[in-house]
Amino acid sequence: MSRFEDQSVIVTGAGSGFGAAIAKRFASEGARVVVSDIDQDSGARVASEINADGGTARFIPADVSCEAEVQALMEGTCAAQERIDVLVNNAGYSHRQNLTWKITVEEFDAVFAVNVRGVFLGVKYAVPVMIEQGGGAIINIASIGAVAPRPGVTPYNATKGAVLTMTKGLALEVARHNIRVNAVNPVAADTGFMKKATGLDELSDELRASLISTIPRGRMAEPRDIAAAVTFLASEDADFLTGTSINVDGGRSI
Ligand SMILES: NC(=O)c1ccc[n+]([C@@H]2O[C@H](COP(=O)([O-])OP(=O)(O)OC[C@H]3O[C@@H](n4cnc5c(N)ncnc54)[C@H](O)[C@@H]3O)[C@@H](O)[C@H]2O)c1
């Protein structure tokens, strides 16, 4: 029996990186997946890859920082799939690495708009649906940088600290409605995110080696590692877990 047979799952930022792997993992375990992304081409491509592979997916575009688009995402999902069993708030990005006082106000506001307002809006429009249907699960993608920050990405890490605090507070608010809220804290992975944060098209060997040197397991995170943790938190095996987070970090934060 598949763990998510017929469940209705939304993954934001699912056009690449972690989100694409999360969407594919849910689909491979029987879920009907809404692949959402601000980028139409990549989001539509991931949805068709899932369908070509025998899964069930549809693409609904949304910029998670835009209230009207998030509302339309939730309404579109309910119109097509009747329910929202799982919401994965994965969309996010980082400003270019820099010392905090060198980051512009525009960069600061933009990263909070996507990473924090985006999670808030997802919650604002999905939770009433979950309450009405009698339950659900929300998984927020935060970062190991929220738990054990390093220099150079402080406003970004602060957004993920806010996500962890929202995860805990919201878990208390919705526990009686049979809704669980948890988070995953990934360590560095070689996705589009890393390219934006470093400004590099490809990670240099030196940078890769220096990142890996801080991770006891001796490698960077892979999207499959994040997908495994997210699907566990969404599954019945995690029925008694709420308001917590899993560090998917190969030991980096110890
Ligand atoms: N890669 C890492 O090292 C790392 C580490 C810790 C946490 N994270 C977090 O993981 C999540 C996924 O990142 P990733 O590594 O897969 O990067 P990625 O760049 O490959 O994927 C992010 C996706 O989000 C989409 N997106 C960006 N802004 C959006 C918006 N406003 N609305 C909707 N979609 C939007 C992008 O189009 C992209 O498809 C992010 O929340 C990121 O902060 C990444």
mmCIF file of C-alpha atoms and ligand atoms in Angstrom:
data_model
loop_
_atom_site.group_PDB
_atom_site.id
_atom_site.type_symbol
_atom_site.label_atom_id
_atom_site.label_comp_id
_atom_site.label_asym_id
_atom_site.label_seq_id
_atom_site.Cartn_x
_atom_site.Cartn_y
_atom_site.Cartn_z
ATOM 1 C CA MET A 1 0.000 0.000 0.000
ATOM 2 C CA SER A 2 1.432 3.365 -1.011
ATOM 3 C CA ARG A 3 1.823 5.807 1.850
ATOM 4 C CA PHE A 4 0.012 8.689 0.117
ATOM 5 C CA GLU A 5 -2.539 6.885 -2.085
ATOM 6 C CA ASP A 6 -4.903 9.516 -3.562
ATOM 7 C CA GLN A 7 -3.776 12.215 -1.134
ATOM 8 C CA SER A 8 -3.794 15.755 -2.470
ATOM 9 C CA VAL A 9 -0.337 17.303 -2.023
ATOM 10 C CA ILE A 10 0.913 20.795 -2.923
ATOM 11 C CA VAL A 11 4.644 21.488 -3.241
ATOM 12 C CA THR A 12 5.691 25.115 -3.794
ATOM 13 C CA GLY A 13 8.923 25.880 -5.636
ATOM 14 C CA ALA A 14 8.641 22.419 -7.194
ATOM 15 C CA GLY A 15 10.152 23.359 -10.554
ATOM 16 C CA SER A 16 13.670 22.434 -9.461
ATOM 17 C CA GLY A 17 15.976 21.270 -6.689
ATOM 18 C CA PHE A 18 14.414 19.977 -3.483
ATOM 19 C CA GLY A 19 10.838 20.806 -4.537
ATOM 20 C CA ALA A 20 11.054 18.727 -7.723
ATOM 21 C CA ALA A 21 12.431 15.744 -5.769
ATOM 22 C CA ILE A 22 9.750 16.140 -3.082
ATOM 23 C CA ALA A 23 6.953 16.300 -5.685
ATOM 24 C CA LYS A 24 8.310 13.219 -7.491
ATOM 25 C CA ARG A 25 8.667 11.248 -4.257
ATOM 26 C CA PHE A 26 5.072 11.992 -3.214
ATOM 27 C CA ALA A 27 3.831 11.048 -6.699
ATOM 28 C CA SER A 28 5.829 7.800 -6.637
ATOM 29 C CA GLU A 29 3.969 6.908 -3.427
ATOM 30 C CA GLY A 30 0.496 7.464 -4.865
ATOM 31 C CA ALA A 31 -0.237 11.159 -4.215
ATOM 32 C CA ARG A 32 -1.965 13.526 -6.619
ATOM 33 C CA VAL A 33 0.594 16.312 -6.670
ATOM 34 C CA VAL A 34 0.170 19.985 -7.456
ATOM 35 C CA VAL A 35 3.532 21.181 -8.687
ATOM 36 C CA SER A 36 3.652 24.926 -8.101
ATOM 37 C CA ASP A 37 6.390 27.391 -9.007
ATOM 38 C CA ILE A 38 6.841 31.008 -10.034
ATOM 39 C CA ASP A 39 8.698 29.677 -13.103
ATOM 40 C CA GLN A 40 6.167 28.370 -15.619
ATOM 41 C CA ASP A 41 8.584 26.361 -17.787
ATOM 42 C CA SER A 42 10.290 24.398 -15.021
ATOM 43 C CA GLY A 43 7.078 23.807 -13.070
ATOM 44 C CA ALA A 44 5.206 22.546 -16.132
ATOM 45 C CA ARG A 45 8.183 20.328 -17.022
ATOM 46 C CA VAL A 46 8.284 18.640 -13.598
ATOM 47 C CA ALA A 47 4.514 18.005 -13.729
ATOM 48 C CA SER A 48 4.804 16.394 -17.168
ATOM 49 C CA GLU A 49 7.788 14.288 -16.071
ATOM 50 C CA ILE A 50 5.688 12.947 -13.187
ATOM 51 C CA ASN A 51 2.748 12.162 -15.496
ATOM 52 C CA ALA A 52 5.065 10.535 -18.049
ATOM 53 C CA ASP A 53 6.406 8.347 -15.253
ATOM 54 C CA GLY A 54 2.925 7.072 -14.396
ATOM 55 C CA GLY A 55 2.231 9.499 -11.534
ATOM 56 C CA THR A 56 -0.475 12.139 -11.235
ATOM 57 C CA ALA A 57 0.524 15.793 -11.258
ATOM 58 C CA ARG A 58 -0.761 19.170 -12.406
ATOM 59 C CA PHE A 59 1.076 22.452 -12.598
ATOM 60 C CA ILE A 60 -0.446 25.536 -10.973
ATOM 61 C CA PRO A 61 1.827 28.595 -11.116
ATOM 62 C CA ALA A 62 2.148 30.872 -8.081
ATOM 63 C CA ASP A 63 4.513 33.437 -6.695
ATOM 64 C CA VAL A 64 4.317 32.557 -2.991
ATOM 65 C CA SER A 65 4.880 36.176 -1.974
ATOM 66 C CA CYS A 66 1.692 37.269 -3.790
ATOM 67 C CA GLU A 67 -1.527 36.855 -1.793
ATOM 68 C CA ALA A 68 -3.842 36.636 -4.822
ATOM 69 C CA GLU A 69 -1.670 33.948 -6.463
ATOM 70 C CA VAL A 70 -1.449 31.821 -3.302
ATOM 71 C CA GLN A 71 -5.212 32.100 -2.810
ATOM 72 C CA ALA A 72 -5.683 31.015 -6.446
ATOM 73 C CA LEU A 73 -3.270 28.095 -5.890
ATOM 74 C CA MET A 74 -5.293 26.786 -2.939
ATOM 75 C CA GLU A 75 -8.643 27.363 -4.695
ATOM 76 C CA GLY A 76 -7.357 25.755 -7.907
ATOM 77 C CA THR A 77 -6.139 22.717 -5.961
ATOM 78 C CA CYS A 78 -9.485 22.314 -4.193
ATOM 79 C CA ALA A 79 -11.391 22.743 -7.471
ATOM 80 C CA ALA A 80 -9.316 20.017 -9.137
ATOM 81 C CA GLN A 81 -8.542 17.673 -6.226
ATOM 82 C CA GLU A 82 -11.243 18.504 -3.597
ATOM 83 C CA ARG A 83 -8.763 18.565 -0.685
ATOM 84 C CA ILE A 84 -5.338 19.666 0.537
ATOM 85 C CA ASP A 85 -3.919 16.812 2.603
ATOM 86 C CA VAL A 86 -0.301 18.023 2.571
ATOM 87 C CA LEU A 87 1.228 21.449 1.936
ATOM 88 C CA VAL A 88 4.997 21.641 1.508
ATOM 89 C CA ASN A 89 6.151 25.261 1.790
ATOM 90 C CA ASN A 90 9.426 24.777 -0.079
ATOM 91 C CA ALA A 91 9.775 27.851 -2.338
ATOM 92 C CA GLY A 92 12.603 30.062 -1.181
ATOM 93 C CA TYR A 93 15.801 31.739 -2.182
ATOM 94 C CA SER A 94 18.749 33.653 -0.777
ATOM 95 C CA HIS A 95 20.221 37.071 -1.426
ATOM 96 C CA ARG A 96 23.850 36.963 -2.614
ATOM 97 C CA GLN A 97 26.224 36.090 0.218
ATOM 98 C CA ASN A 98 27.513 39.232 1.898
ATOM 99 C CA LEU A 99 28.098 40.796 5.286
ATOM 100 C CA THR A 100 24.813 41.949 6.808
ATOM 101 C CA TRP A 101 25.563 45.671 6.681
ATOM 102 C CA LYS A 102 26.408 45.423 2.981
ATOM 103 C CA ILE A 103 23.042 43.899 2.054
ATOM 104 C CA THR A 104 20.556 46.371 0.601
ATOM 105 C CA VAL A 105 17.166 47.056 2.146
ATOM 106 C CA GLU A 106 15.614 45.841 -1.128
ATOM 107 C CA GLU A 107 17.443 42.484 -0.879
ATOM 108 C CA PHE A 108 16.422 42.146 2.782
ATOM 109 C CA ASP A 109 12.750 42.865 2.056
ATOM 110 C CA ALA A 110 12.703 40.569 -0.976
ATOM 111 C CA VAL A 111 14.071 37.538 0.873
ATOM 112 C CA PHE A 112 11.606 38.031 3.734
ATOM 113 C CA ALA A 113 8.730 38.421 1.240
ATOM 114 C CA VAL A 114 9.376 35.022 -0.346
ATOM 115 C CA ASN A 115 10.703 32.971 2.566
ATOM 116 C CA VAL A 116 8.503 34.306 5.400
ATOM 117 C CA ARG A 117 5.436 35.936 3.825
ATOM 118 C CA GLY A 118 5.344 32.981 1.422
ATOM 119 C CA VAL A 119 4.977 30.487 4.281
ATOM 120 C CA PHE A 120 2.444 32.723 6.046
ATOM 121 C CA LEU A 121 0.298 32.982 2.899
ATOM 122 C CA GLY A 122 0.421 29.240 2.279
ATOM 123 C CA VAL A 123 -0.760 28.679 5.843
ATOM 124 C CA LYS A 124 -3.395 31.429 5.638
ATOM 125 C CA TYR A 125 -5.137 29.826 2.664
ATOM 126 C CA ALA A 126 -4.497 26.097 3.285
ATOM 127 C CA VAL A 127 -5.301 25.799 7.006
ATOM 128 C CA PRO A 128 -9.026 26.720 6.695
ATOM 129 C CA VAL A 129 -9.351 23.979 4.045
ATOM 130 C CA MET A 130 -7.574 21.457 6.306
ATOM 131 C CA ILE A 131 -9.752 22.409 9.302
ATOM 132 C CA GLU A 132 -12.901 21.991 7.214
ATOM 133 C CA GLN A 133 -11.847 18.566 5.881
ATOM 134 C CA GLY A 134 -10.739 17.341 9.326
ATOM 135 C CA GLY A 135 -6.934 17.329 9.162
ATOM 136 C CA GLY A 136 -3.739 17.676 7.204
ATOM 137 C CA ALA A 137 0.018 18.122 7.378
ATOM 138 C CA ILE A 138 2.230 21.122 6.668
ATOM 139 C CA ILE A 139 5.969 20.811 6.153
ATOM 140 C CA ASN A 140 8.089 23.940 5.944
ATOM 141 C CA ILE A 141 11.556 23.884 4.408
ATOM 142 C CA ALA A 142 13.755 25.963 6.713
ATOM 143 C CA SER A 143 17.558 25.604 6.848
ATOM 144 C CA ILE A 144 20.340 24.343 9.059
ATOM 145 C CA GLY A 145 21.461 27.989 8.935
ATOM 146 C CA ALA A 146 18.529 28.807 11.230
ATOM 147 C CA VAL A 147 19.859 26.382 13.848
ATOM 148 C CA ALA A 148 23.617 26.906 13.412
ATOM 149 C CA PRO A 149 24.235 30.090 11.397
ATOM 150 C CA ARG A 150 27.456 30.891 9.560
ATOM 151 C CA PRO A 151 28.577 34.350 8.418
ATOM 152 C CA GLY A 152 27.491 35.798 5.065
ATOM 153 C CA VAL A 153 23.823 34.814 4.879
ATOM 154 C CA THR A 154 22.416 36.395 8.031
ATOM 155 C CA PRO A 155 19.156 37.929 6.726
ATOM 156 C CA TYR A 156 18.459 34.666 4.833
ATOM 157 C CA ASN A 157 19.110 32.634 7.993
ATOM 158 C CA ALA A 158 16.825 35.007 9.923
ATOM 159 C CA THR A 159 14.012 34.200 7.474
ATOM 160 C CA LYS A 160 14.475 30.514 8.230
ATOM 161 C CA GLY A 161 14.541 31.225 11.988
ATOM 162 C CA ALA A 162 11.169 32.908 11.487
ATOM 163 C CA VAL A 163 9.940 29.826 9.624
ATOM 164 C CA LEU A 164 10.935 27.579 12.550
ATOM 165 C CA THR A 165 9.146 29.862 15.030
ATOM 166 C CA MET A 166 6.027 29.893 12.832
ATOM 167 C CA THR A 167 6.233 26.096 12.630
ATOM 168 C CA LYS A 168 6.102 25.786 16.420
ATOM 169 C CA GLY A 169 3.438 28.448 17.051
ATOM 170 C CA LEU A 170 1.168 27.211 14.269
ATOM 171 C CA ALA A 171 1.538 23.615 15.480
ATOM 172 C CA LEU A 172 -0.044 24.695 18.773
ATOM 173 C CA GLU A 173 -2.849 26.552 17.035
ATOM 174 C CA VAL A 174 -3.929 23.658 14.812
ATOM 175 C CA ALA A 175 -3.098 20.527 16.846
ATOM 176 C CA ARG A 176 -6.737 20.086 17.964
ATOM 177 C CA HIS A 177 -7.807 20.184 14.326
ATOM 178 C CA ASN A 178 -5.740 17.082 13.505
ATOM 179 C CA ILE A 179 -3.223 19.197 11.567
ATOM 180 C CA ARG A 180 0.497 18.665 12.141
ATOM 181 C CA VAL A 181 3.142 21.277 11.293
ATOM 182 C CA ASN A 182 6.826 20.388 11.046
ATOM 183 C CA ALA A 183 9.984 21.622 9.349
ATOM 184 C CA VAL A 184 13.097 20.273 7.662
ATOM 185 C CA ASN A 185 16.497 21.951 8.008
ATOM 186 C CA PRO A 186 18.677 21.036 5.020
ATOM 187 C CA VAL A 187 22.424 21.562 4.873
ATOM 188 C CA ALA A 188 24.054 22.907 1.686
ATOM 189 C CA ALA A 189 23.071 21.182 -1.572
ATOM 190 C CA ASP A 190 24.177 21.916 -5.117
ATOM 191 C CA THR A 191 20.859 23.297 -6.431
ATOM 192 C CA GLY A 192 19.841 26.521 -8.174
ATOM 193 C CA PHE A 193 19.634 28.045 -4.702
ATOM 194 C CA MET A 194 23.366 27.667 -4.173
ATOM 195 C CA LYS A 195 24.124 29.254 -7.547
ATOM 196 C CA LYS A 196 22.020 32.311 -6.642
ATOM 197 C CA ALA A 197 23.543 32.610 -3.155
ATOM 198 C CA THR A 198 27.135 32.354 -4.388
ATOM 199 C CA GLY A 199 26.666 34.101 -7.738
ATOM 200 C CA LEU A 200 28.499 31.183 -9.403
ATOM 201 C CA ASP A 201 27.203 29.169 -12.376
ATOM 202 C CA GLU A 202 29.019 26.104 -11.040
ATOM 203 C CA LEU A 203 30.397 25.501 -7.554
ATOM 204 C CA SER A 204 34.200 25.547 -7.665
ATOM 205 C CA ASP A 205 36.055 22.487 -6.414
ATOM 206 C CA GLU A 206 37.486 24.599 -3.570
ATOM 207 C CA LEU A 207 34.070 25.818 -2.426
ATOM 208 C CA ARG A 208 32.591 22.320 -2.639
ATOM 209 C CA ALA A 209 35.516 20.909 -0.616
ATOM 210 C CA SER A 210 35.215 23.642 1.985
ATOM 211 C CA LEU A 211 31.458 23.033 2.387
ATOM 212 C CA ILE A 212 31.983 19.280 2.633
ATOM 213 C CA SER A 213 34.748 19.712 5.221
ATOM 214 C CA THR A 214 32.096 21.011 7.674
ATOM 215 C CA ILE A 215 29.759 18.035 7.142
ATOM 216 C CA PRO A 216 30.770 14.939 9.146
ATOM 217 C CA ARG A 217 29.048 12.561 6.686
ATOM 218 C CA GLY A 218 31.461 13.861 4.033
ATOM 219 C CA ARG A 219 29.063 15.006 1.311
ATOM 220 C CA MET A 220 26.569 17.753 0.533
ATOM 221 C CA ALA A 221 22.815 17.154 0.823
ATOM 222 C CA GLU A 222 21.026 15.642 -2.177
ATOM 223 C CA PRO A 223 17.401 16.489 -3.055
ATOM 224 C CA ARG A 224 16.468 12.844 -2.297
ATOM 225 C CA ASP A 225 17.605 13.334 1.339
ATOM 226 C CA ILE A 226 15.173 16.215 1.764
ATOM 227 C CA ALA A 227 12.355 14.344 -0.032
ATOM 228 C CA ALA A 228 12.804 11.363 2.311
ATOM 229 C CA ALA A 229 12.518 13.540 5.434
ATOM 230 C CA VAL A 230 9.530 15.508 4.098
ATOM 231 C CA THR A 231 7.563 12.401 3.138
ATOM 232 C CA PHE A 232 8.317 10.833 6.531
ATOM 233 C CA LEU A 233 6.952 13.943 8.301
ATOM 234 C CA ALA A 234 3.829 13.837 6.097
ATOM 235 C CA SER A 235 3.269 10.126 6.713
ATOM 236 C CA GLU A 236 1.269 8.307 9.384
ATOM 237 C CA ASP A 237 4.546 7.186 10.965
ATOM 238 C CA ALA A 238 4.995 10.807 12.083
ATOM 239 C CA ASP A 239 1.487 11.011 13.592
ATOM 240 C CA PHE A 240 2.791 12.130 17.008
ATOM 241 C CA LEU A 241 5.309 14.665 15.646
ATOM 242 C CA THR A 242 4.281 18.294 15.485
ATOM 243 C CA GLY A 243 6.088 21.599 15.942
ATOM 244 C CA THR A 244 9.442 19.924 15.448
ATOM 245 C CA SER A 245 12.138 19.975 12.782
ATOM 246 C CA ILE A 246 14.556 17.441 11.347
ATOM 247 C CA ASN A 247 18.138 18.502 10.646
ATOM 248 C CA VAL A 248 18.985 16.860 7.320
ATOM 249 C CA ASP A 249 22.586 17.920 7.604
ATOM 250 C CA GLY A 250 24.940 14.929 7.736
ATOM 251 C CA GLY A 251 25.919 16.002 11.261
ATOM 252 C CA ARG A 252 26.933 19.594 10.372
ATOM 253 C CA SER A 253 25.055 21.163 13.305
ATOM 254 C CA ILE A 254 26.425 18.908 16.061
HETATM 255 N N1 LIG B 1 20.195 24.230 -1.588
HETATM 256 C C1 LIG B 1 20.575 24.492 -0.356
HETATM 257 O O1 LIG B 1 21.764 24.504 -0.037
HETATM 258 C C2 LIG B 1 19.527 24.782 0.705
HETATM 259 C C3 LIG B 1 19.891 24.628 2.050
HETATM 260 C C4 LIG B 1 18.948 24.885 3.042
HETATM 261 C C5 LIG B 1 17.653 25.256 2.687
HETATM 262 N N2 LIG B 1 17.329 25.401 1.364
HETATM 263 C C6 LIG B 1 15.934 25.787 1.057
HETATM 264 O O2 LIG B 1 15.361 24.784 0.246
HETATM 265 C C7 LIG B 1 14.279 25.336 -0.499
HETATM 266 C C8 LIG B 1 14.391 24.876 -1.941
HETATM 267 O O3 LIG B 1 15.585 25.393 -2.504
HETATM 268 P P1 LIG B 1 16.453 24.581 -3.572
HETATM 269 O O4 LIG B 1 17.771 24.336 -2.940
HETATM 270 O O5 LIG B 1 15.697 23.445 -4.107
HETATM 271 O O6 LIG B 1 16.688 25.737 -4.673
HETATM 272 P P2 LIG B 1 16.189 25.887 -6.177
HETATM 273 O O7 LIG B 1 16.591 27.285 -6.551
HETATM 274 O O8 LIG B 1 16.652 24.756 -7.002
HETATM 275 O O9 LIG B 1 14.596 25.776 -6.069
HETATM 276 C C9 LIG B 1 13.797 26.809 -5.584
HETATM 277 C C10 LIG B 1 12.533 26.889 -6.436
HETATM 278 O O10 LIG B 1 11.690 27.900 -5.863
HETATM 279 C C11 LIG B 1 11.160 28.675 -6.914
HETATM 280 N N3 LIG B 1 10.826 30.003 -6.405
HETATM 281 C C12 LIG B 1 11.675 31.016 -6.112
HETATM 282 N N4 LIG B 1 10.974 32.087 -5.715
HETATM 283 C C13 LIG B 1 9.664 31.734 -5.755
HETATM 284 C C14 LIG B 1 8.458 32.411 -5.472
HETATM 285 N N5 LIG B 1 8.464 33.697 -5.073
HETATM 286 N N6 LIG B 1 7.290 31.746 -5.601
HETATM 287 C C15 LIG B 1 7.285 30.452 -6.027
HETATM 288 N N7 LIG B 1 8.389 29.769 -6.339
HETATM 289 C C16 LIG B 1 9.572 30.405 -6.200
HETATM 290 C C17 LIG B 1 12.250 28.711 -7.976
HETATM 291 O O11 LIG B 1 11.721 29.029 -9.264
HETATM 292 C C18 LIG B 1 12.810 27.291 -7.884
HETATM 293 O O12 LIG B 1 12.155 26.404 -8.777
HETATM 294 C C19 LIG B 1 14.341 26.843 -0.299
HETATM 295 O O13 LIG B 1 13.365 27.227 0.670
HETATM 296 C C20 LIG B 1 15.742 27.059 0.245
HETATM 297 O O14 LIG B 1 15.819 28.221 1.061
HETATM 298 C C21 LIG B 1 18.228 25.165 0.372
#
